[in-house]
Structures are given as structure tokens and as C-alpha cells.
CSV table of C-alpha atoms in Angstrom, one decimal:
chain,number,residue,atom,x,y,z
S,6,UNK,CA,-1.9,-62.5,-30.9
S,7,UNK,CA,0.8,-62.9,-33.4
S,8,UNK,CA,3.9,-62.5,-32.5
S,9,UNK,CA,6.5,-61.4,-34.7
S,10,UNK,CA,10.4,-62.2,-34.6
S,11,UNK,CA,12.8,-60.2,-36.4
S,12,UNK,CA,16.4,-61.6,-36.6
S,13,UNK,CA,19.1,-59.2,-37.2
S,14,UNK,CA,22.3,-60.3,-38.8
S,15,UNK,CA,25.5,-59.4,-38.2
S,16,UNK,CA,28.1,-58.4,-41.1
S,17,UNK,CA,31.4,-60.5,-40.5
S,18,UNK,CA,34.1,-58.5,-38.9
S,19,UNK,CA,36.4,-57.3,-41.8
S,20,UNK,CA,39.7,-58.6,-40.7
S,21,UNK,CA,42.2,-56.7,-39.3
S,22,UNK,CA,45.5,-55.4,-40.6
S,23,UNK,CA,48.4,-56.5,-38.2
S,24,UNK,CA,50.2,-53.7,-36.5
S,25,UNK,CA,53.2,-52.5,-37.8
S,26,UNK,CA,56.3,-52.3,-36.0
S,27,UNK,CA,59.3,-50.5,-37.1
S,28,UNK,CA,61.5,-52.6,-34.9
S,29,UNK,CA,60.9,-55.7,-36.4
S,30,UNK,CA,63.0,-55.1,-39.4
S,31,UNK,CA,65.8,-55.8,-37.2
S,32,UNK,CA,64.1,-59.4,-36.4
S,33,UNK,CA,65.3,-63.0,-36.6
S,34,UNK,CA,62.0,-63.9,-38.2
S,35,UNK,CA,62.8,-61.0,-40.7
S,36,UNK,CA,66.6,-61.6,-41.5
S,37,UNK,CA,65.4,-65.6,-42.5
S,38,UNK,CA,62.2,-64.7,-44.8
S,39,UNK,CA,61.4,-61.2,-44.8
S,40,UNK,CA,59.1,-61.8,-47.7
S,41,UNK,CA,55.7,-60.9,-45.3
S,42,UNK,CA,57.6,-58.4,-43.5
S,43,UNK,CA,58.0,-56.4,-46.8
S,44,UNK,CA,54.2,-56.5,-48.0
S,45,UNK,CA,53.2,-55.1,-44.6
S,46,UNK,CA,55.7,-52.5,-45.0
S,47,UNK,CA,54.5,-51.7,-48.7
S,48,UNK,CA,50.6,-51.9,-47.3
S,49,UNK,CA,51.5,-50.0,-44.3
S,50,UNK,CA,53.5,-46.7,-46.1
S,51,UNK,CA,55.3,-47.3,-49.2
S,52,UNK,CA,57.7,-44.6,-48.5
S,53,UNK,CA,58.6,-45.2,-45.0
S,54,UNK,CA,61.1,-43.5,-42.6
S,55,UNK,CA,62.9,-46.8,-40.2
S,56,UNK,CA,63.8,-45.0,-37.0
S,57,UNK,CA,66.0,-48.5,-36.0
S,58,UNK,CA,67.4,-48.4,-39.1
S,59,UNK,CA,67.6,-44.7,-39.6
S,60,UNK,CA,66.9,-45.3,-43.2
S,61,UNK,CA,64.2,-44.8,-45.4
S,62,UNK,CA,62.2,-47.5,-47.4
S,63,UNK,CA,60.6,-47.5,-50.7
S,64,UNK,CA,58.9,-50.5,-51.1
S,65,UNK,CA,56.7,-49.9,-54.3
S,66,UNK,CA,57.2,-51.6,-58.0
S,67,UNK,CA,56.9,-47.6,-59.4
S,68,UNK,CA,58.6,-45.8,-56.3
S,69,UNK,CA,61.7,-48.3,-56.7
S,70,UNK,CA,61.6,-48.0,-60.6
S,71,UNK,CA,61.5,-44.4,-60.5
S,72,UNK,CA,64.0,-43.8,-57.7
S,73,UNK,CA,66.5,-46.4,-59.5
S,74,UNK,CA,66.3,-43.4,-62.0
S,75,UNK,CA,66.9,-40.2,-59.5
S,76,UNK,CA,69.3,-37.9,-59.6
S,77,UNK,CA,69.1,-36.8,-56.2
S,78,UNK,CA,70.1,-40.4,-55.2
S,79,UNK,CA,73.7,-41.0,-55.3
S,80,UNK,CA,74.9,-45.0,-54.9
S,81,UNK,CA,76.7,-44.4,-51.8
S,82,UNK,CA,78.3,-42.0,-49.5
S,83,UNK,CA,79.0,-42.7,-46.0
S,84,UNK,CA,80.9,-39.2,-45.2
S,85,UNK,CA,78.2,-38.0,-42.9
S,86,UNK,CA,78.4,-41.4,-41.0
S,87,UNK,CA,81.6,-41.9,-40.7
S,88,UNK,CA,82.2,-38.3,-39.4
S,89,UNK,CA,79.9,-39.3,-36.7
S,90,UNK,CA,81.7,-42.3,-35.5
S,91,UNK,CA,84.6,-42.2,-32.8
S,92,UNK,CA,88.3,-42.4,-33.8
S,93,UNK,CA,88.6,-46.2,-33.6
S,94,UNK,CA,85.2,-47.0,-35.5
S,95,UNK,CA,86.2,-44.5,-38.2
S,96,UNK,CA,89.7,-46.4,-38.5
S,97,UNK,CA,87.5,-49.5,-38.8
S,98,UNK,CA,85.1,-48.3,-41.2
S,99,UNK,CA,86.5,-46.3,-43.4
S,100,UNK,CA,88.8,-48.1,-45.4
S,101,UNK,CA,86.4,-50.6,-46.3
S,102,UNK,CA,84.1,-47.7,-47.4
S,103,UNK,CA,86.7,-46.2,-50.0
S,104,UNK,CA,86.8,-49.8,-51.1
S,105,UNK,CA,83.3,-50.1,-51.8
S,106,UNK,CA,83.0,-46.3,-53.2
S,107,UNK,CA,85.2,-48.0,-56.3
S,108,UNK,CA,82.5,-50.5,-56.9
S,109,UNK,CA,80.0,-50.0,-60.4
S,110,UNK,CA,77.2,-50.4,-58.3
S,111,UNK,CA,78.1,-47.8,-55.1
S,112,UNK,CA,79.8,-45.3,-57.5
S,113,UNK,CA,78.3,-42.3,-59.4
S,114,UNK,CA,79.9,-40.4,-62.4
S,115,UNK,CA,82.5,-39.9,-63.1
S,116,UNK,CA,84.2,-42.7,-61.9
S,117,UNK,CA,81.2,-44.8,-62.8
S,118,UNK,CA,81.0,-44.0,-66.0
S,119,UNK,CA,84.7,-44.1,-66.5
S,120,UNK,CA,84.6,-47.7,-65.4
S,121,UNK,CA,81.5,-49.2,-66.8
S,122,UNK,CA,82.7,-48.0,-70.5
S,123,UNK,CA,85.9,-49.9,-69.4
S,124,UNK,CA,84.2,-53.2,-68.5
S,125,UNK,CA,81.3,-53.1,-70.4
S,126,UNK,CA,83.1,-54.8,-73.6
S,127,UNK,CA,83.5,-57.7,-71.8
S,128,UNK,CA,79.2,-58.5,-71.2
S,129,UNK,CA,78.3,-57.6,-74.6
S,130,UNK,CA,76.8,-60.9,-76.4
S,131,UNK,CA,79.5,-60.8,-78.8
S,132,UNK,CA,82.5,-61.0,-75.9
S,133,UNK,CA,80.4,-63.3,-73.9
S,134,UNK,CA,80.1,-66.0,-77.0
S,135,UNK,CA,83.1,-67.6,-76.7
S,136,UNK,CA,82.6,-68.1,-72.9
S,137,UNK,CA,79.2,-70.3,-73.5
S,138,UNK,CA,80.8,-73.8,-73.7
S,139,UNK,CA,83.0,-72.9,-70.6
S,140,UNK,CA,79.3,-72.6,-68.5
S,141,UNK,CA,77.8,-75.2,-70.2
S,142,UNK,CA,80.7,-78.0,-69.0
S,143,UNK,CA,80.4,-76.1,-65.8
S,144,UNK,CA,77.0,-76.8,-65.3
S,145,UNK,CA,76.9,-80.6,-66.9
S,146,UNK,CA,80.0,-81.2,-64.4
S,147,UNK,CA,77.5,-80.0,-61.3
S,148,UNK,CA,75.0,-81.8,-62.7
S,149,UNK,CA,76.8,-84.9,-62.7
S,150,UNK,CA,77.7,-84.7,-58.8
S,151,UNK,CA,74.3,-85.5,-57.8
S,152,UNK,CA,74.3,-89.6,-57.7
S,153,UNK,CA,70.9,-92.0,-56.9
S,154,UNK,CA,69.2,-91.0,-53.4
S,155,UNK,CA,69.5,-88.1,-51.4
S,156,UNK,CA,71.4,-84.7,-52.4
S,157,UNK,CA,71.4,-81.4,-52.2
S,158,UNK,CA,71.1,-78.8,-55.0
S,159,UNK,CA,72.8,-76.0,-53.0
S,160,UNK,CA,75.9,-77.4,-51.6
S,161,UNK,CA,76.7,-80.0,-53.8
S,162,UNK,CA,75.7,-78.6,-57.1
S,163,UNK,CA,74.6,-74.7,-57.3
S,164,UNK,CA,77.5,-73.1,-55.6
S,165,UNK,CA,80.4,-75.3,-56.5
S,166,UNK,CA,79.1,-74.4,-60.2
S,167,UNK,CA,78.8,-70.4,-59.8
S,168,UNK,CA,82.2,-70.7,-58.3
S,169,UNK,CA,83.5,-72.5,-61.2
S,170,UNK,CA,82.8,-70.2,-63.9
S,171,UNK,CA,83.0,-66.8,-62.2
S,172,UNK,CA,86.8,-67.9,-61.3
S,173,UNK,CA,87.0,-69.0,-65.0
S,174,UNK,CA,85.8,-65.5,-65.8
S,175,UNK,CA,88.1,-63.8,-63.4
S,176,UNK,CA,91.0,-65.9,-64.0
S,177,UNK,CA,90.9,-67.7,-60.3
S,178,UNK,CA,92.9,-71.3,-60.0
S,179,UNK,CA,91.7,-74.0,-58.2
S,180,UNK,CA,94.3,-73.9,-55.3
S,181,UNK,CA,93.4,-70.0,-54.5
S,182,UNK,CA,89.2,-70.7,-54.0
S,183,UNK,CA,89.7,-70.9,-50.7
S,184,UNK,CA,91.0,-67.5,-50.0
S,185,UNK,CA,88.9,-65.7,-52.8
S,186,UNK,CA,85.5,-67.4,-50.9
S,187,UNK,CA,86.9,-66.2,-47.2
S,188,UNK,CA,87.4,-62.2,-48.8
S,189,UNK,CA,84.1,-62.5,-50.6
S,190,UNK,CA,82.2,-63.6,-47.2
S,191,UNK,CA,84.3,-60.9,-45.3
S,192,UNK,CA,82.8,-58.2,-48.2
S,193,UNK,CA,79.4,-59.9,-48.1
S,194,UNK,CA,79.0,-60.1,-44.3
S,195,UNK,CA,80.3,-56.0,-43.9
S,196,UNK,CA,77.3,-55.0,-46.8
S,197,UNK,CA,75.0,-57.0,-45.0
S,198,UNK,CA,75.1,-56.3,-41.3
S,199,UNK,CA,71.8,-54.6,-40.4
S,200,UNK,CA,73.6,-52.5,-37.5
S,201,UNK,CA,77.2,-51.0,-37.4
S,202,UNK,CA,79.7,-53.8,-35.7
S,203,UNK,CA,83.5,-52.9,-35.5
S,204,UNK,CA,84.6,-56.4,-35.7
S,205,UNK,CA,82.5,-57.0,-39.1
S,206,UNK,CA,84.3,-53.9,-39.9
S,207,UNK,CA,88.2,-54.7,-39.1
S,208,UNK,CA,87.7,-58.7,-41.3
S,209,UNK,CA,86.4,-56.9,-44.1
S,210,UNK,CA,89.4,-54.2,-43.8
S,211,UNK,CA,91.4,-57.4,-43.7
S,212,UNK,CA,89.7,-59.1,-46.5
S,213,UNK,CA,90.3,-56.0,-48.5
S,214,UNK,CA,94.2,-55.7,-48.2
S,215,UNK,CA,94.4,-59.6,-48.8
S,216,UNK,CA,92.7,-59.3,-51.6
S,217,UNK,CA,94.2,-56.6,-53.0
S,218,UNK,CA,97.9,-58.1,-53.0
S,219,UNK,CA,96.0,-61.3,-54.2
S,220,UNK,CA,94.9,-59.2,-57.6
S,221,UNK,CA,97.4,-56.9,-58.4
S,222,UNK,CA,100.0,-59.6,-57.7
S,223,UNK,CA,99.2,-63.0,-58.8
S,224,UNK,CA,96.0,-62.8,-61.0
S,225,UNK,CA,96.2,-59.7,-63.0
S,226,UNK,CA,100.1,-60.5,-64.1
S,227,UNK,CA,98.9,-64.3,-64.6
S,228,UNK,CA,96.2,-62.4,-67.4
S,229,UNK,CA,94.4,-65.9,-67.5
S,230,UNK,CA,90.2,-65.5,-67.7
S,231,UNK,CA,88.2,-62.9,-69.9
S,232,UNK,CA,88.3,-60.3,-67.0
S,233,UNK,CA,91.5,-60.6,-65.9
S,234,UNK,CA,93.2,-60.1,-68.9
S,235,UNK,CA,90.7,-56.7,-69.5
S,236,UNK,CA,91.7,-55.8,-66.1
S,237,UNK,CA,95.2,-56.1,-66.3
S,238,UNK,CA,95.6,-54.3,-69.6
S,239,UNK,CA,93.5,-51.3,-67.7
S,240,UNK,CA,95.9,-51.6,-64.6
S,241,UNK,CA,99.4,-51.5,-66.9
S,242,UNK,CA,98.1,-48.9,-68.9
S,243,UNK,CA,97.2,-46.6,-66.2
S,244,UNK,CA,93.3,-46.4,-66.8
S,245,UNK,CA,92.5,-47.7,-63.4
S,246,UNK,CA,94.5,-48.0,-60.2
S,247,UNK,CA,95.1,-50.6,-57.7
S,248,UNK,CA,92.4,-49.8,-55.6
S,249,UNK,CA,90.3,-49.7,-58.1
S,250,UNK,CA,90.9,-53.0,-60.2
S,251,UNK,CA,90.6,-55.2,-57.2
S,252,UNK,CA,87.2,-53.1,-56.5
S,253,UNK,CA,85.7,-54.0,-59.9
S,254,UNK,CA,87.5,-57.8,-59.4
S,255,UNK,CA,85.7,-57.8,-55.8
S,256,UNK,CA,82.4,-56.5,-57.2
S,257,UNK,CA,81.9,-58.7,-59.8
S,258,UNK,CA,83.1,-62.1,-57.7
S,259,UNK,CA,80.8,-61.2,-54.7
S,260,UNK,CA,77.9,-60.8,-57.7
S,261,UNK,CA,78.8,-63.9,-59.7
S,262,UNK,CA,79.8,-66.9,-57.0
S,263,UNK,CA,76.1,-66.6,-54.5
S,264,UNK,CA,73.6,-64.6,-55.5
S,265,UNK,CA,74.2,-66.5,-58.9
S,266,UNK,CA,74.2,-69.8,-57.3
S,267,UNK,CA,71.0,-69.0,-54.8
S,268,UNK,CA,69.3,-68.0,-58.1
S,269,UNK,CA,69.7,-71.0,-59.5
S,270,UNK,CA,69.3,-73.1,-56.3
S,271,UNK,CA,66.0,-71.5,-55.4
S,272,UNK,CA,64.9,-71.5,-59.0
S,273,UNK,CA,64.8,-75.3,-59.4
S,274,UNK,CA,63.6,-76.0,-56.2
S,275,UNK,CA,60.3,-74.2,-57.1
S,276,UNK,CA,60.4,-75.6,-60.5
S,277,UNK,CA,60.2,-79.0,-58.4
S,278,UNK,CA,57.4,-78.1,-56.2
S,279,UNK,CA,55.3,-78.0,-59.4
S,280,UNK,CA,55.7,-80.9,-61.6
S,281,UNK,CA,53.5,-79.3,-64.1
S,282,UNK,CA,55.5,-76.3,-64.4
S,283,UNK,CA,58.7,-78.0,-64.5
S,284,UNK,CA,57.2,-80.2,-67.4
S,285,UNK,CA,56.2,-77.0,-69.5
S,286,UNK,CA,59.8,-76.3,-68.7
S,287,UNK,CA,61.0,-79.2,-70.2
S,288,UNK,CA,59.1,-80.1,-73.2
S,289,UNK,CA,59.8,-76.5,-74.3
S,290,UNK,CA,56.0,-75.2,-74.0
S,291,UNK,CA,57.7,-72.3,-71.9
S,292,UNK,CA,61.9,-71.2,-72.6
S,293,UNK,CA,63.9,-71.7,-69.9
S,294,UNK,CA,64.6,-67.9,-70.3
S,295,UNK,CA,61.0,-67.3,-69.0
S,296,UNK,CA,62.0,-69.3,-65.5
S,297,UNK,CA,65.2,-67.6,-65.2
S,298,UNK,CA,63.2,-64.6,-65.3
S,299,UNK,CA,60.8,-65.4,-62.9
S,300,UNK,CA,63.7,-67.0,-60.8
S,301,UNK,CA,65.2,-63.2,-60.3
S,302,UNK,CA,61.4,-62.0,-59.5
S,303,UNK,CA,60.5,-64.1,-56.9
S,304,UNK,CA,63.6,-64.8,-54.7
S,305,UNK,CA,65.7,-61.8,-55.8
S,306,UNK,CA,69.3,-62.1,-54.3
S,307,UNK,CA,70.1,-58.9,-53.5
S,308,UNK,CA,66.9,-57.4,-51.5
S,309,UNK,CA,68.4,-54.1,-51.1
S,310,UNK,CA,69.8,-51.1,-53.8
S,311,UNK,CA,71.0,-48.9,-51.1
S,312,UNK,CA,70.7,-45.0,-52.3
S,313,UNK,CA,71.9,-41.7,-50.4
S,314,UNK,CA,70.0,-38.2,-50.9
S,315,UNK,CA,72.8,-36.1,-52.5
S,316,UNK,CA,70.2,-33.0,-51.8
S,317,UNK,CA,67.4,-32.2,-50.0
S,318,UNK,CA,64.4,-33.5,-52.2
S,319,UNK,CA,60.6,-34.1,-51.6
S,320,UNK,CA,59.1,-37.7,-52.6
S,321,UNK,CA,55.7,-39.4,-52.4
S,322,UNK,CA,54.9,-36.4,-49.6
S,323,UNK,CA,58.1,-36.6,-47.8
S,324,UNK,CA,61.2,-34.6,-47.3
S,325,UNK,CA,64.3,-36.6,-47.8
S,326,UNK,CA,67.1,-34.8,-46.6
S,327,UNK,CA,70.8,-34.3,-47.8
S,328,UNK,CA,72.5,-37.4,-46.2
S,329,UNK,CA,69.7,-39.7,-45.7
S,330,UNK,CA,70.0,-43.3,-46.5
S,331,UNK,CA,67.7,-44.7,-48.9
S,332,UNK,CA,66.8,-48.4,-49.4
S,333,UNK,CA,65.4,-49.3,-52.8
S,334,UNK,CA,63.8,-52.3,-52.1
S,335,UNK,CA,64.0,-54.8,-54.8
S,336,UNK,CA,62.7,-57.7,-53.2
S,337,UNK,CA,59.3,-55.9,-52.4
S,338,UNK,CA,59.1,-54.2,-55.5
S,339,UNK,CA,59.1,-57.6,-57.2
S,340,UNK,CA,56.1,-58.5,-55.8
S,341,UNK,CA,53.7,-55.5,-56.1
S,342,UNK,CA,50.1,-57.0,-56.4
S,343,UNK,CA,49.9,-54.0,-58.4
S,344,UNK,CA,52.0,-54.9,-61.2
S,345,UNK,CA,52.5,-58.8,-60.4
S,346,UNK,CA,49.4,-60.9,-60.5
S,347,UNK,CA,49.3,-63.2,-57.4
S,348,UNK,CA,52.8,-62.1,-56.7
S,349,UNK,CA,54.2,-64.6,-54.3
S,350,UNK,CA,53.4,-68.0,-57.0
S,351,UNK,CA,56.3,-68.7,-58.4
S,352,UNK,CA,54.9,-68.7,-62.0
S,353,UNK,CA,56.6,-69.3,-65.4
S,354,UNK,CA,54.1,-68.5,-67.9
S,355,UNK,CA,54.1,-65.1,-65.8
S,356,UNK,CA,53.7,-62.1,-68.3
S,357,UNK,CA,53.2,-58.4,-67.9
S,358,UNK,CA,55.6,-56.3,-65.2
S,359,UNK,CA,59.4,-56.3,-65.8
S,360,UNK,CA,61.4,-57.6,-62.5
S,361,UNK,CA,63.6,-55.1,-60.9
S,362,UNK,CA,66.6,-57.8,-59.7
S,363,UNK,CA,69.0,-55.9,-61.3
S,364,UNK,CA,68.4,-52.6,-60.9
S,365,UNK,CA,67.8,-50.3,-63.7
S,366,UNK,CA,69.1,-47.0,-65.5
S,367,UNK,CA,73.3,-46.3,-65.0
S,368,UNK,CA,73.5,-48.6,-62.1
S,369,UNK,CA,72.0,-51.8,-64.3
S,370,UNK,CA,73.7,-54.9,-63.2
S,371,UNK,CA,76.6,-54.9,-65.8
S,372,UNK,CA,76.9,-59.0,-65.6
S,373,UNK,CA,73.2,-59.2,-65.8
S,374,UNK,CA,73.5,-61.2,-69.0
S,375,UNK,CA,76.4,-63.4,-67.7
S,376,UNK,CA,74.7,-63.9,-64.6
S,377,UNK,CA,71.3,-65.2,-67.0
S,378,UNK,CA,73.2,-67.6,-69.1
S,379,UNK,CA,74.8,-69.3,-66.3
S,380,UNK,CA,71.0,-69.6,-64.3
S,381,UNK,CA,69.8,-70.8,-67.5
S,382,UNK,CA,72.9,-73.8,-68.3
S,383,UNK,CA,72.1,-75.1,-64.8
S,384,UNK,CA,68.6,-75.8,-64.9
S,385,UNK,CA,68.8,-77.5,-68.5
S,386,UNK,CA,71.9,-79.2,-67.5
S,387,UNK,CA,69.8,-80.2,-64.3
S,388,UNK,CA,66.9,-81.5,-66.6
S,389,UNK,CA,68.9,-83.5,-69.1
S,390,UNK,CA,71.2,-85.2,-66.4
S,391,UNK,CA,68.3,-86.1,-63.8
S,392,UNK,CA,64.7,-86.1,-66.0
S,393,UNK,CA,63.3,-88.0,-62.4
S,394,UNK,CA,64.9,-85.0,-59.9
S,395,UNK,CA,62.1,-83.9,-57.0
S,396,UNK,CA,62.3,-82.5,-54.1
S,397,UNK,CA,63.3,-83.8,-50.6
S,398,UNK,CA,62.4,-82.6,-47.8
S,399,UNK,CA,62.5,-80.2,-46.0
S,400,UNK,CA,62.2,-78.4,-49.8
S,401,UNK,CA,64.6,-75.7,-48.5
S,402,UNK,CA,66.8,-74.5,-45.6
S,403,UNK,CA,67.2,-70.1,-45.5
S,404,UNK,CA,70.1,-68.8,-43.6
S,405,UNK,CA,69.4,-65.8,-41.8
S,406,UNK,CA,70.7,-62.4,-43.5
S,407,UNK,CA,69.7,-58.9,-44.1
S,408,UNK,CA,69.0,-57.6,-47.3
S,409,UNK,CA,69.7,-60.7,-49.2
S,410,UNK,CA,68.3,-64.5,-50.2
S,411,UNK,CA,70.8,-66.5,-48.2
S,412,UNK,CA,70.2,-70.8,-48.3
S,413,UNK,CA,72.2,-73.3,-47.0
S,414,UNK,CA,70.8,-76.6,-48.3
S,415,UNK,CA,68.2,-77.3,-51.1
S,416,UNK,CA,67.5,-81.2,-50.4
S,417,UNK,CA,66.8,-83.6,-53.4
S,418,UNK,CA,65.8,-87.1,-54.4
S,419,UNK,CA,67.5,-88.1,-57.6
């Protein structure tokens, strides 16, 4: 007799898509990298409601791009939440919340639009012309304070350098850095605190009124600097107030001095984790515009454009009601598999899907182009000063923050 075996074979298991929890949004792991937190969100529901949070999330390229353009969003109002609060939050909170309703980017028309057509003249190519060879000896003088051995591309050359020509663009000496960098980490600190704190609150409240005597008294009558001299003409003549001239000062110096110097940091520290890339780079086989580009896309600096529904409206199959915040998230939006191919390589030949960094529609980041040249000065004064630069190790240190790319140290070998 014959006998007959028959082997049956088992299909692998098809792996399993990690749980999602809502809570984790508030987590350390999060607040360092929350790169792999934001493609489970986007996997798990695109358009999701953060009960932590009590915020909604829209973490798709087309969902972001086409609520950057709703009308039902408004850039920011806080009136419902700071009704909410006790007497003692609400004396904490508010101030700095009528601050921040005088910024471009958390203000909607009128104001907005009255302000932007102010300020605009000042990014246009032709205005920004004559500031070129003022970033250029900017960056070649960063450059130049990395010596043989060990340094660091953050500390020692990125941020001293995005400091150095936004206070030559706002007119900021020397001798007052200090001060300017303690307001702008107060400002930074308040628009990034996942949670409501009072005491986050009261310094930025602080940082506020400092600042404020700082402008209207001692930079705007000095007129020194492209935007201080605008902004001091619009302050004598009436066109904008005190409030809001150190608003649009605040905005624009929070904007320029770290996200601008992260950008670059982060950006040539994955141009040297790929020596080939870098040597496209530099042989001119790919612009240096094309890295910039890709630097914004991959580690944008601001995660977050914050939104609040102005109106009940429906979205993507959900109600959003009248009040509600919504997060715009940049960060996830920049890398859609859907519209980036293999979107967490850092890749400079990259073509296809426009980034989202800075925004789009009214709201556009109005120093967008000032913020490009300066990215792009660094890394070719970088290149030309140190042709043998590579990375050290470890190739990057994060700091942990919520809705932005925060670094400390980018070590080097030179």
C-alpha cells in the first residue's frame, strides 16, 4: 500500500499594524522624533479627533494642502479657551494671546492683509538684493569657526549664523542678542507647550512687555536694518501700532534665528551621511536650491499650522465644530508616501510633490525666500571652506519639543 503524504503550507502571517494610542502624542518619545508617531497617525485616520489634545489632526499631503486654503479655518482664536479658564489663568494667558493674534501667521483679514501689504515690500527679490552679500559674509564667517578636529555644526556654526543675519535684517546690535534670544525662547516655549502651564504663560507675558519697550524704544528710533527702518516708518506714521510692530518684529525673529538655523543644521548633516549626494551637491550635478528644498521637506521646523473652525463645517466625513482647534500638520504632510516617493530618504534629486514647510495660500511664509537664501549661503559656504567636512558621531542630538524640529548639537570632523 502506498501511502500518500500531503503537506499543507501555511501563508506567512501578514504583519500587524501597531495599535494606536491617542495618548501618545503627549509622549517623551514623541516630543524628540515624532516622525513615526505621525505616519501611524496618517495610516490610522487622516483626519483625527486627539481627545488629550482636544484638537483635531489632519495629517494628509491633500487634507493639509487643502485646509491651508479654507475658509472656515481662521489662524487663531483662543476666545472660547480663554473664557474657560479661571480668573488667574486668564490673566496669564491672555495677554500673550492678543500678542500673538498681531502675528502674519495667527491673524486673518483684515489685519492680515493690512499687514502683509505692509511688509511684503521688504521680501520681494528686488528688496532682498542688496541684503545678499550681508548673508553670504554671514555664512563664510560661520564657516570659518569650525577649525581641524572635532566641531559642531549646530552650536558653533548654524545658529550663531541665523542669529547674525536676522538681527542684521531687524536692526539688532551685538550687545542686545542676549535679551532678543531670552524673549524669542519665552515666545517659542509658550507656542510650543503641548498642555496649558501658567508659568510658561506669565515668562512669555514677561517676554512680551520686555520686548515691546525693547522695539518701540531703542530699535525702531535707531532705524538701522532693512525691517527696522520699514517698521519704524509704519509705527511714526500711524499705519501700525505698538502692539503691533513689535508683533511682526517678534514674528519674524522667532521665524528667522532657529527654525532657520535647524534647517540648515539638519540639512548638512544629511548631506554628510551620503557622500554621494553631497558630491552631486558640490560638483553642481544637482543646485543647491534642490537641497534646500528637500532640507524644508524632510525635517520641516515648524511641524504644526495650528487652524480654528470659525463655523461649524463637515470634512473628510467629520463635523468640525465652531471653536475647534485644528492642527495642520506639516511635518506629516511632507512625507505622504502618496505624493513623496520613499518619503523618509533624505533625497536631492527628489522631483514631483511640492513641500508644504511654509504653508500655502494668505498665510504663505512671508520670509520664505529670505529664509531660502540664507539655508542656501550656508551650505555653499560650508562646502567651499571645509571640502573634507563629515560627520561625527553621534550624527545628531534632538531636543525634545512639540510641534517643532528642535537639535542641540550636530557633531563634525573637519
Amino acid at each position: 500500500m502506498t501511502t500518500t503524504t500531503t503537506t499543507t503550507t501555511t501563508a506567512p502571517a501578514l504583519p500587524v499594524a501597531p495599535a494606536f494610542d491617542p495618548r501618545e502624542i503627549l509622549s517623551a518619545e514623541v516630543a524628540l522624533d515624532p516622525a513615526a508617531f505621525f505616519a501611524r497617525l496618517r495610516a490610522h485616520e487622516p483626519v483625527h479627533w486627539n481627545e488629550p489634545t482636544r484638537s483635531w489632526y489632519v495629517t494628509r499631503h491633500a487634507d493639509v494642502e487643502a485646509l491651508l486654503m479654507e475658509s472656515a479655518l481662521g489662524a487663531r482664536d483662543k476666545t472660547e479657551m480663554l473664557a474657560a479658564m479661571t480668573g488667574d489663568m486668564r490673566a496669564a494667558f491672555a495677554p500673550v494671546e492678543e500678542f500673538l493674534g498681531k502675528w502674519l501667521v495667527f491673524a486673518d483679514p483684515p489685519y492680515q492683509l493690512k499687514a502683509r501689504k505692509a511688509l511684503q515690500r521688504a521680501f520681494t527679490p528686488r528688496s532682498l538684493a542688496p541684503f545678499t552679500d550681508t548673508v553670504r559674509v554671514a555664512a563664510e564667517e560661520a564657516a570659518a569657526r569650525l577649525e581641524p578636529g572635532e566641531g559642531d555644526l549646530f552650536r558653533q556654526v548654524a545658529r550663531p549664523y541665523a542669529l547674525t543675519a536676522i538681527c542684521a535684517f531687524l536692526g539688532i546690535e551685538d550687545a542686545e542678542r542676549e535679551d532678543v534670544l531670552r524673549w524669542s525662547d519665552a515666545l517659542i516655549g509658550y507656542l510650543s507647550m503641548p498642555v496649558l502651564d501658567k508659568g510658561t504663560a506669565l515668562a512669555a507675558g514677561r517676554a512680551v512687555r520686555e520686548l515691546t519697550a525693547y522695539v518701540t524704544g531703542t530699535v525702531l528710533p535707531r532705524g538701522s536694518g532693512p525691517m527696522a527702518a520699514l517698521l519704524g516708518g509704519l509705527y511714526a506714521d500711524g499705519s501700525l501700532d505698538d502692539r503691533e510692530v513689535t508683533a511682526l518684529f517678534a514674528q519674524l525673529l522667532t521665524g528667522g534665528a532657529e527654525p532657520v538655523a535647524t534647517a540648515a543644521a539638519v540639512g548638512m548633516a544629511e548631506l554628510l551621511a551620503d557622500p554621494e549626494q553631497h558630491r552631486a551637491l558640490r560638483t553642481g550635478e544637482v543646485p543647491y536650491a534642490a537641497a534646500v528644498e528637500e532640507a524644508l521637506r524632510h525635517s520641516s521646523p515648524f511641524h504644526f499650522a495650528p487652524r480654528t473652525a470659525l463655523r461649524d463645517f463637515a470634512y473628510a466625513g467629520h463635523r468640525i465644530a465652531k471653536g475647534q482647534r485644528v492642527v495642520l500638520v506639516l511635518a506629516a504632510a511632507d512625507r505622504d508616501p502618496e505624493v513623496f516617493e520613499d518619503p523618509d530618504r533624505f533625497d536631492v534629486r527628489r522631483t514631483g510633490g511640492r513641500h508644504v514647510a511654509f504653508g500655502r495660500g494668505g498665510h504663505f511664509c512671508l520670509g520664505a525666500a529670505l529664509a531660502r537664501m540664507e539655508v542656501e549661503a550656508l551650505f555653499r559656504a560650508l562646502d567651499a571652506r571645509h571640502p573634507g567636512l563629515r560627520a561625527g558621531t553621534p550624527a545628531l542630538v534632538r531636543e525634545p519639543a512639540f510641534g517643532v524640529t528642535s537639535v542641540s548639537s550636530i557633531p563634525c570632523l573637519v
